[in-house]
PDB file of C-alpha atoms in Angstrom:
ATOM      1  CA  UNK A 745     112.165 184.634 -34.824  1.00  0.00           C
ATOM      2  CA  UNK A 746     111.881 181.830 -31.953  1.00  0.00           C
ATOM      3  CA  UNK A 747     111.604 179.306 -35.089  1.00  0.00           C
ATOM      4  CA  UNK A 748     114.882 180.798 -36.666  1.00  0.00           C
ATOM      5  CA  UNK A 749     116.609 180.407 -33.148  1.00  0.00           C
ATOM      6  CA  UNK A 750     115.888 177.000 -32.624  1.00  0.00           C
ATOM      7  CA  UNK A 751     117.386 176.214 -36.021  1.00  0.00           C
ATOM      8  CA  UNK A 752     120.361 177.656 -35.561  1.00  0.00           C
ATOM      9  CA  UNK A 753     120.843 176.327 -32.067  1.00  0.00           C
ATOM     10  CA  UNK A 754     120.059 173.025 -33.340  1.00  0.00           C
ATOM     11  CA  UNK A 755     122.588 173.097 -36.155  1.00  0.00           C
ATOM     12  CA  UNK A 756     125.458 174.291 -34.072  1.00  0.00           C
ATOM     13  CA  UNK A 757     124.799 171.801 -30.891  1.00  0.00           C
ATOM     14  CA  UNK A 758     124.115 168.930 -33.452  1.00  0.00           C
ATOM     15  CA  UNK A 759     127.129 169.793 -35.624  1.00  0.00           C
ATOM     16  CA  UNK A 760     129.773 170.518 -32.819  1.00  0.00           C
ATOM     17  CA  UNK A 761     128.738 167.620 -30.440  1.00  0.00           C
ATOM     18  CA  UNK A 762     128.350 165.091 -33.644  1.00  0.00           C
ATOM     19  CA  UNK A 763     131.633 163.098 -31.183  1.00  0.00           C
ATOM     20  CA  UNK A 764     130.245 163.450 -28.174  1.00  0.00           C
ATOM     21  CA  UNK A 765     127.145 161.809 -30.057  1.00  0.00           C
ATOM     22  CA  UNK A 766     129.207 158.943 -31.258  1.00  0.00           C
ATOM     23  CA  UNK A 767     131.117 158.349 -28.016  1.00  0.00           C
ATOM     24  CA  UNK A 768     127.730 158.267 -25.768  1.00  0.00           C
ATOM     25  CA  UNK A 769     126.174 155.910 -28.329  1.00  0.00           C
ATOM     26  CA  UNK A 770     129.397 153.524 -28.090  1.00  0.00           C
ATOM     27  CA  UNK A 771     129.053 153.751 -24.919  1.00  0.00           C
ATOM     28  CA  UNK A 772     125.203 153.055 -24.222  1.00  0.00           C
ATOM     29  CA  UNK A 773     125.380 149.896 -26.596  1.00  0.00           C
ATOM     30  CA  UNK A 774     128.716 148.805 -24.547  1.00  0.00           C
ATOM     31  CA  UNK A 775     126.765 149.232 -21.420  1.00  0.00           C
ATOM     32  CA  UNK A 776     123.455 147.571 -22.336  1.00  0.00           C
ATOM     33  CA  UNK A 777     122.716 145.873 -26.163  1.00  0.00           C
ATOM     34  CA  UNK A 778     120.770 147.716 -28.169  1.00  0.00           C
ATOM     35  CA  UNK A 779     119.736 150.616 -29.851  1.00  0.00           C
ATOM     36  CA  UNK A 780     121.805 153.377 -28.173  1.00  0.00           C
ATOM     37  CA  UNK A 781     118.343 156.056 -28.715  1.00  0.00           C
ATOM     38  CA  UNK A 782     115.418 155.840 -27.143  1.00  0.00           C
ATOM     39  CA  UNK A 783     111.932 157.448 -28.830  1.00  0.00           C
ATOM     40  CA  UNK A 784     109.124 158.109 -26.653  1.00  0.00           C
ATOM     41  CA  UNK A 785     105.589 159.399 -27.812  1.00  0.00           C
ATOM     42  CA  UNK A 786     104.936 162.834 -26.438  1.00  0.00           C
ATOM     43  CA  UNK A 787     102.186 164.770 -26.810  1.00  0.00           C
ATOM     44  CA  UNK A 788     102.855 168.426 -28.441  1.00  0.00           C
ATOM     45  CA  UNK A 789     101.596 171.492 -29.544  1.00  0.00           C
ATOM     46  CA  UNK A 790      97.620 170.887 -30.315  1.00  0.00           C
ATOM     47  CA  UNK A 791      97.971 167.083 -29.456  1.00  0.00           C
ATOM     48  CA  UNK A 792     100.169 165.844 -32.132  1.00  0.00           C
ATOM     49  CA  UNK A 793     102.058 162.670 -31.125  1.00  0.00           C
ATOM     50  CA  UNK A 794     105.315 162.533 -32.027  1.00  0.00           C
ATOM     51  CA  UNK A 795     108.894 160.601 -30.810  1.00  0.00           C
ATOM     52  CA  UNK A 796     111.101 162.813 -28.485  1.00  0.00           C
ATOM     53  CA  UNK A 797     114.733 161.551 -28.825  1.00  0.00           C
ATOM     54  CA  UNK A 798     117.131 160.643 -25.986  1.00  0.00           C
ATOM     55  CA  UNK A 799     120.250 158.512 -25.293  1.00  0.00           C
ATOM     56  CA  UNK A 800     118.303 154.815 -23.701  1.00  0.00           C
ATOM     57  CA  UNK A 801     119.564 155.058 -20.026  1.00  0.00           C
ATOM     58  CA  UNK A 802     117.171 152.011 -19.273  1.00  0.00           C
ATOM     59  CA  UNK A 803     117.387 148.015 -20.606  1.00  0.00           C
ATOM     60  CA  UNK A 804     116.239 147.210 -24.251  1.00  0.00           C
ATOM     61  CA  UNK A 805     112.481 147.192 -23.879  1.00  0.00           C
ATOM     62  CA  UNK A 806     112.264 148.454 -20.826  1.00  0.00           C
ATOM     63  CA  UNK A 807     108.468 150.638 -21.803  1.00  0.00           C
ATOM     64  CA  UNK A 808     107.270 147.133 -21.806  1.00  0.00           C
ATOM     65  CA  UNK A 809     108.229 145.505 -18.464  1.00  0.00           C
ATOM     66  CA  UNK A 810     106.845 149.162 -16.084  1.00  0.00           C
ATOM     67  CA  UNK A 811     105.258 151.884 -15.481  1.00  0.00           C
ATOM     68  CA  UNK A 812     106.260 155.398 -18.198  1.00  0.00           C
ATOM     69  CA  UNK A 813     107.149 157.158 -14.890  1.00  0.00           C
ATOM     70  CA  UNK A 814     110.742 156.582 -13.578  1.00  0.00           C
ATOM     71  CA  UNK A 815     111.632 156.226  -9.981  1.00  0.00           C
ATOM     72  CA  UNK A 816     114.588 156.701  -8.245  1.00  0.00           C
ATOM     73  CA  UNK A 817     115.847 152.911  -7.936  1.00  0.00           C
ATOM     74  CA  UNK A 818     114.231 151.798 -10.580  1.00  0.00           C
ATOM     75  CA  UNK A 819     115.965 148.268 -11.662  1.00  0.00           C
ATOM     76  CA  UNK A 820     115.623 149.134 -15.478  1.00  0.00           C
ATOM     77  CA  UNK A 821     117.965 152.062 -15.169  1.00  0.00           C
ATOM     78  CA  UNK A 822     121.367 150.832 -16.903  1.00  0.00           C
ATOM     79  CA  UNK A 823     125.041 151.443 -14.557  1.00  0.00           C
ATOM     80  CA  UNK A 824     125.984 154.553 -17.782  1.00  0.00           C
ATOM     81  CA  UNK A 825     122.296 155.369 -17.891  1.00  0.00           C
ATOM     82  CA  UNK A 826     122.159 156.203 -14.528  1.00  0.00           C
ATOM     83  CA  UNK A 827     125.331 158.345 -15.340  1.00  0.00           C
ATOM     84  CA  UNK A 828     123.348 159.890 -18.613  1.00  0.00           C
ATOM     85  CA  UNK A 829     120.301 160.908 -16.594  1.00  0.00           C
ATOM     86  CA  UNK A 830     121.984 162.707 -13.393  1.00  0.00           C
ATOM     87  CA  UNK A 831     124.235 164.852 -15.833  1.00  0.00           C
ATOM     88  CA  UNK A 832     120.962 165.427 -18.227  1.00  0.00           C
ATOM     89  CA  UNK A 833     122.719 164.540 -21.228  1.00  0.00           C
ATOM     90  CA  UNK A 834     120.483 161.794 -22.241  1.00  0.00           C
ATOM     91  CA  UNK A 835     118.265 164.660 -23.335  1.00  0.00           C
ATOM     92  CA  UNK A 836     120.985 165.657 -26.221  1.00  0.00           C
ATOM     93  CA  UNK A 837     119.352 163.996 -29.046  1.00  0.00           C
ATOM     94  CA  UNK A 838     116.621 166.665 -28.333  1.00  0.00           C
ATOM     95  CA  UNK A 839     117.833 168.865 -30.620  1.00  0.00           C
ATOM     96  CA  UNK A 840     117.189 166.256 -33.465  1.00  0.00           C
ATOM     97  CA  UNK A 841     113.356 167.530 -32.136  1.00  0.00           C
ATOM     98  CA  UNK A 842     114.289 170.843 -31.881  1.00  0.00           C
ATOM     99  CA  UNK A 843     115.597 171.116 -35.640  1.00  0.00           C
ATOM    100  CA  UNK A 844     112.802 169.287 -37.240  1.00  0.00           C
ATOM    101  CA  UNK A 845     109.830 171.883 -35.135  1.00  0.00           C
ATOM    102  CA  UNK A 846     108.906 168.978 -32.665  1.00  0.00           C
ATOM    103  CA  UNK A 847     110.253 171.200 -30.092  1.00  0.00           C
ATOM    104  CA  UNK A 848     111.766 174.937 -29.262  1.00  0.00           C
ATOM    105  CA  UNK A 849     113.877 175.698 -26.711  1.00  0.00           C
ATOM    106  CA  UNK A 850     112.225 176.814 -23.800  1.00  0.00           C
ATOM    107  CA  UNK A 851     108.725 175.335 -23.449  1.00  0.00           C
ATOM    108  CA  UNK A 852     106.336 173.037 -21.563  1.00  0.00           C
ATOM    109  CA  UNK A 853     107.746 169.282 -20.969  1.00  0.00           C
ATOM    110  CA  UNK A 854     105.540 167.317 -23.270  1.00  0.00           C
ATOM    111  CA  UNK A 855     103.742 164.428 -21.422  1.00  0.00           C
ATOM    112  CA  UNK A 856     103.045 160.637 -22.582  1.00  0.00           C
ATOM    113  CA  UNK A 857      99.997 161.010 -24.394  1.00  0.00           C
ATOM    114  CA  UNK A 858      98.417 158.354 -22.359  1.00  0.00           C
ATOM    115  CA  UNK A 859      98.696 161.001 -19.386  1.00  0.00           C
ATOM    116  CA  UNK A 860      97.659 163.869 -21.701  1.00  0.00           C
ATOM    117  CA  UNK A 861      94.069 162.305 -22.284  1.00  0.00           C
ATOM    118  CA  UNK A 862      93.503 162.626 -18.408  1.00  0.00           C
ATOM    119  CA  UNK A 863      93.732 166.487 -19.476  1.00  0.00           C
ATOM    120  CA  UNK A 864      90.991 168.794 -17.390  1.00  0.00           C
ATOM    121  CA  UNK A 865      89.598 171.640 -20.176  1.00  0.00           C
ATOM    122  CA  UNK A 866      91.748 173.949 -18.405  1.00  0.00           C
ATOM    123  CA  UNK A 867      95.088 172.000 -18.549  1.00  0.00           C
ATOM    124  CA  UNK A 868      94.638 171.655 -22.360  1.00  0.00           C
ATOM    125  CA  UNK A 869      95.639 174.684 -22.937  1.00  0.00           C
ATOM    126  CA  UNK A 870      98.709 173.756 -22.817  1.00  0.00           C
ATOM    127  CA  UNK A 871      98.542 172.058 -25.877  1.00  0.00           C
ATOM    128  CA  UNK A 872      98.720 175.669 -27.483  1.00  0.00           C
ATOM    129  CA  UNK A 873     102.235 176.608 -27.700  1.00  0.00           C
ATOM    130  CA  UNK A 874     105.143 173.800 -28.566  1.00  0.00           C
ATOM    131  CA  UNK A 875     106.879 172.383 -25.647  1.00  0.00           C
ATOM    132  CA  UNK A 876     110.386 173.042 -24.816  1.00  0.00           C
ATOM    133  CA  UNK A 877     113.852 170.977 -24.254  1.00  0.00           C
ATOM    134  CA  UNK A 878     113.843 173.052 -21.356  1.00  0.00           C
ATOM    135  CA  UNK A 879     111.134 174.912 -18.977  1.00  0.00           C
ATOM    136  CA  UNK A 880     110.513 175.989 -15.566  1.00  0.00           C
ATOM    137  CA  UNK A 881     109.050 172.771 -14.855  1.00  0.00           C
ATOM    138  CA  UNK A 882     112.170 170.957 -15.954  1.00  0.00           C
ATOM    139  CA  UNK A 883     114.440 173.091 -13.546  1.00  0.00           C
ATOM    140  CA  UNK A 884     112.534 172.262 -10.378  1.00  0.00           C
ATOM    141  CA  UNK A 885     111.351 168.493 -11.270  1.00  0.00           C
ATOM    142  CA  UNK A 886     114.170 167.053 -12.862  1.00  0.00           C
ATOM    143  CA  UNK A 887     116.038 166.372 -10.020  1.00  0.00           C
ATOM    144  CA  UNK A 888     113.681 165.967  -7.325  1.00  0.00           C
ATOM    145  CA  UNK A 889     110.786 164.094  -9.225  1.00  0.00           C
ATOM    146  CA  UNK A 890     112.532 160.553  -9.291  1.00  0.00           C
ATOM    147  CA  UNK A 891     113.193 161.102  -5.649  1.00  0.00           C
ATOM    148  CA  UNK A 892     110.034 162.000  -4.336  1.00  0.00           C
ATOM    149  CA  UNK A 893     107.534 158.604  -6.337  1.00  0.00           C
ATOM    150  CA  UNK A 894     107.537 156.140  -4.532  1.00  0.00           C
ATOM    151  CA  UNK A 895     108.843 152.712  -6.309  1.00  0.00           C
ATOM    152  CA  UNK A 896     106.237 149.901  -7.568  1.00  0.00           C
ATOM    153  CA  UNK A 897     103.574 150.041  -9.637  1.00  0.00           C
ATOM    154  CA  UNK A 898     101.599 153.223  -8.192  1.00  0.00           C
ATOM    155  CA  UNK A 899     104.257 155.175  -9.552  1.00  0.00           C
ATOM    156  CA  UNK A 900     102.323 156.636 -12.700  1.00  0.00           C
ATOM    157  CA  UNK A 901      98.965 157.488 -10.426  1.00  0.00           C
ATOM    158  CA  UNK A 902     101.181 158.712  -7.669  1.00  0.00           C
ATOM    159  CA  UNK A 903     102.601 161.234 -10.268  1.00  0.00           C
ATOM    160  CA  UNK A 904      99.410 162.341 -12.031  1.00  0.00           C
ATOM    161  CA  UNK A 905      97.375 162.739  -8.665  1.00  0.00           C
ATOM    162  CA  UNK A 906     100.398 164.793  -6.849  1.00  0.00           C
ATOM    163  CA  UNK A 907     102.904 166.118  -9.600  1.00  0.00           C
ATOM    164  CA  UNK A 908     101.264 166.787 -12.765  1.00  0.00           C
ATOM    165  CA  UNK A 909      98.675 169.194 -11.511  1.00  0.00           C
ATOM    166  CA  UNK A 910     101.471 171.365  -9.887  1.00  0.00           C
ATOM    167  CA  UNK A 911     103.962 171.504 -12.998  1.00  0.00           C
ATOM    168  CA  UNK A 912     100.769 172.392 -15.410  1.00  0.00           C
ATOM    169  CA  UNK A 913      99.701 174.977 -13.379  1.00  0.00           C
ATOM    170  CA  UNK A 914     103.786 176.252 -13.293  1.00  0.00           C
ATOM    171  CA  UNK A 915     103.927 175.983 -16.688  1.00  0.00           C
ATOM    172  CA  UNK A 916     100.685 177.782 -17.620  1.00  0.00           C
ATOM    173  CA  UNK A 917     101.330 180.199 -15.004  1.00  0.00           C
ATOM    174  CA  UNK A 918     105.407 181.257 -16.853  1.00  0.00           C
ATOM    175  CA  UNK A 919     103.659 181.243 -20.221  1.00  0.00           C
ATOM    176  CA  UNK A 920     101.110 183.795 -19.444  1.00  0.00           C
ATOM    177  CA  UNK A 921     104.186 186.173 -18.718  1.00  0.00           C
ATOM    178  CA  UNK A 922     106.618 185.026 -20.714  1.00  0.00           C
ATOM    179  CA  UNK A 923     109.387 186.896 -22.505  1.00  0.00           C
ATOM    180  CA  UNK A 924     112.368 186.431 -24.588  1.00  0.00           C
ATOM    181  CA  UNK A 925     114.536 187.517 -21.606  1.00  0.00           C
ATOM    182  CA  UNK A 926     112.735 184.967 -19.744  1.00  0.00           C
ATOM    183  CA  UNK A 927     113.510 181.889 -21.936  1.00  0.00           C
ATOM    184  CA  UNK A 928     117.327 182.944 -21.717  1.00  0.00           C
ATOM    185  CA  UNK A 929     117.024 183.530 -18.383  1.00  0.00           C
ATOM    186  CA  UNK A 930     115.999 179.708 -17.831  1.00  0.00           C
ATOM    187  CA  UNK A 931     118.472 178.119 -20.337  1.00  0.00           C
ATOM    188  CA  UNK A 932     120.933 179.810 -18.626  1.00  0.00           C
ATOM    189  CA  UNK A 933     120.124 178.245 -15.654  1.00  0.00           C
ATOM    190  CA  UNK A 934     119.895 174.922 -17.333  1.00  0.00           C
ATOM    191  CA  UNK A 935     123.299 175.437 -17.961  1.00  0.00           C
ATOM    192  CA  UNK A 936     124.494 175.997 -14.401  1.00  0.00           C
ATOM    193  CA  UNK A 937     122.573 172.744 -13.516  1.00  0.00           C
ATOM    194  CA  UNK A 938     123.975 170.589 -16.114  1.00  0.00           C
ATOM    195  CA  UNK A 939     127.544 172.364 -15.362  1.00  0.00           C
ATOM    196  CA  UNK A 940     126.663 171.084 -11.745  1.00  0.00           C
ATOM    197  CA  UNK A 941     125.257 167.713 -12.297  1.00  0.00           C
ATOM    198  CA  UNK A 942     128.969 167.721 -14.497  1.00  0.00           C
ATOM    199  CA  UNK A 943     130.745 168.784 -11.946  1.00  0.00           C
ATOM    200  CA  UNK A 944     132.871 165.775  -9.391  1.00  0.00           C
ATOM    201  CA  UNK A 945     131.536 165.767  -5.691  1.00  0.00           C
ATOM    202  CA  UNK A 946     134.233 166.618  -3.463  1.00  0.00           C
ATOM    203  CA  UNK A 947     132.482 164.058  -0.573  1.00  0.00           C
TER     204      UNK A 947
END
């Protein structure tokens, strides 16, 4: 049934948004040269590598020049792809991963597999179910994460000795309860926060 959903929801988001797809990719390649997706390896369900999809917010190359962790003033960050990450629709081509099984809907956030080896025994297991466009994780990190790593090259050890640890153990902790009311209880917040991040300041 979850497999069936994620098709479905995959189809209609890809098929309805197929403009807003073409106008964010005109965009991107206006704002920086280049390929206007981005594909970074991800570790997923029992440690299979595969590319998770987004709109590039960052300069051509950029995985070559710094650290996989992103920090809040990072130079590499593009003027749109600033834009793209705050309202979270970088993540759109997602559902490319969602349609294909890469991903479901509500799940862990799959890690660079060069974090994933640091894996304790215990923190494997969450290599057991497929990880999700959205997750309890992503509610509570996605803003605040850039803003809390400091900038320079201790980024990536400054997130897996202070970060990681807490959203595996959140993660592992809403997955030993978790229900189908739960997963729509999260995307619906995901909603609100993407309606918010949408949504003009009034300072």
């Amino acid at each position: 049934m979850r497999r069936l959903i994620d098709i479905v929801v995959a189809t209609i988001v890809l098929c309805t948004l197929s403009p807003v797809f073409v106008l964010l990719s005109l965009v991107v390649m206006l704002d920086s040269p280049g390929n206007p997706f981005y594909g970074g390896w991800r570790a997923g369900k029992d440690g299979r590598r595969f590319r998770m999809w987004k709109f590039r917010t960052m300069v051509k190359n950029a995985d070559q020049i710094g650290s996989s962790i992103t920090t809040r003033r990072d130079p590499r960050i593009t003027r749109f792809g600033a834009f793209l990450r705050k309202s979270k629709l970088d993540e759109l081509p997602q559902f490319f991963n969602l349609l294909v099984g890469d991903l479901t809907i509500v799940g862990p956030r799959p890690e660079d597999p060069g974090i994933t080896e640091q894996y304790t025994a215990a923190q494997r297991e969450i290599f057991k179910v497929k990880p999700g466009i959205t997750g309890p994780t992503q509610l509570k990190y996605t803003v605040i994460e850039a803003e809390i790593i400091p900038d320079g090259a201790e980024a990536q050890q400054y997130y897996i000795d202070h970060i990681l640890n807490q959203k595996l153990r959140l993660d592992l902790d809403y997955l030993s309860k978790r229900t189908m009311f739960s997963d729509l209880q999260v995307v619906m917040q995901t909603v609100l926060l993407m309606a918010r991040a949408l949504t003009p300041s009034q300072n």
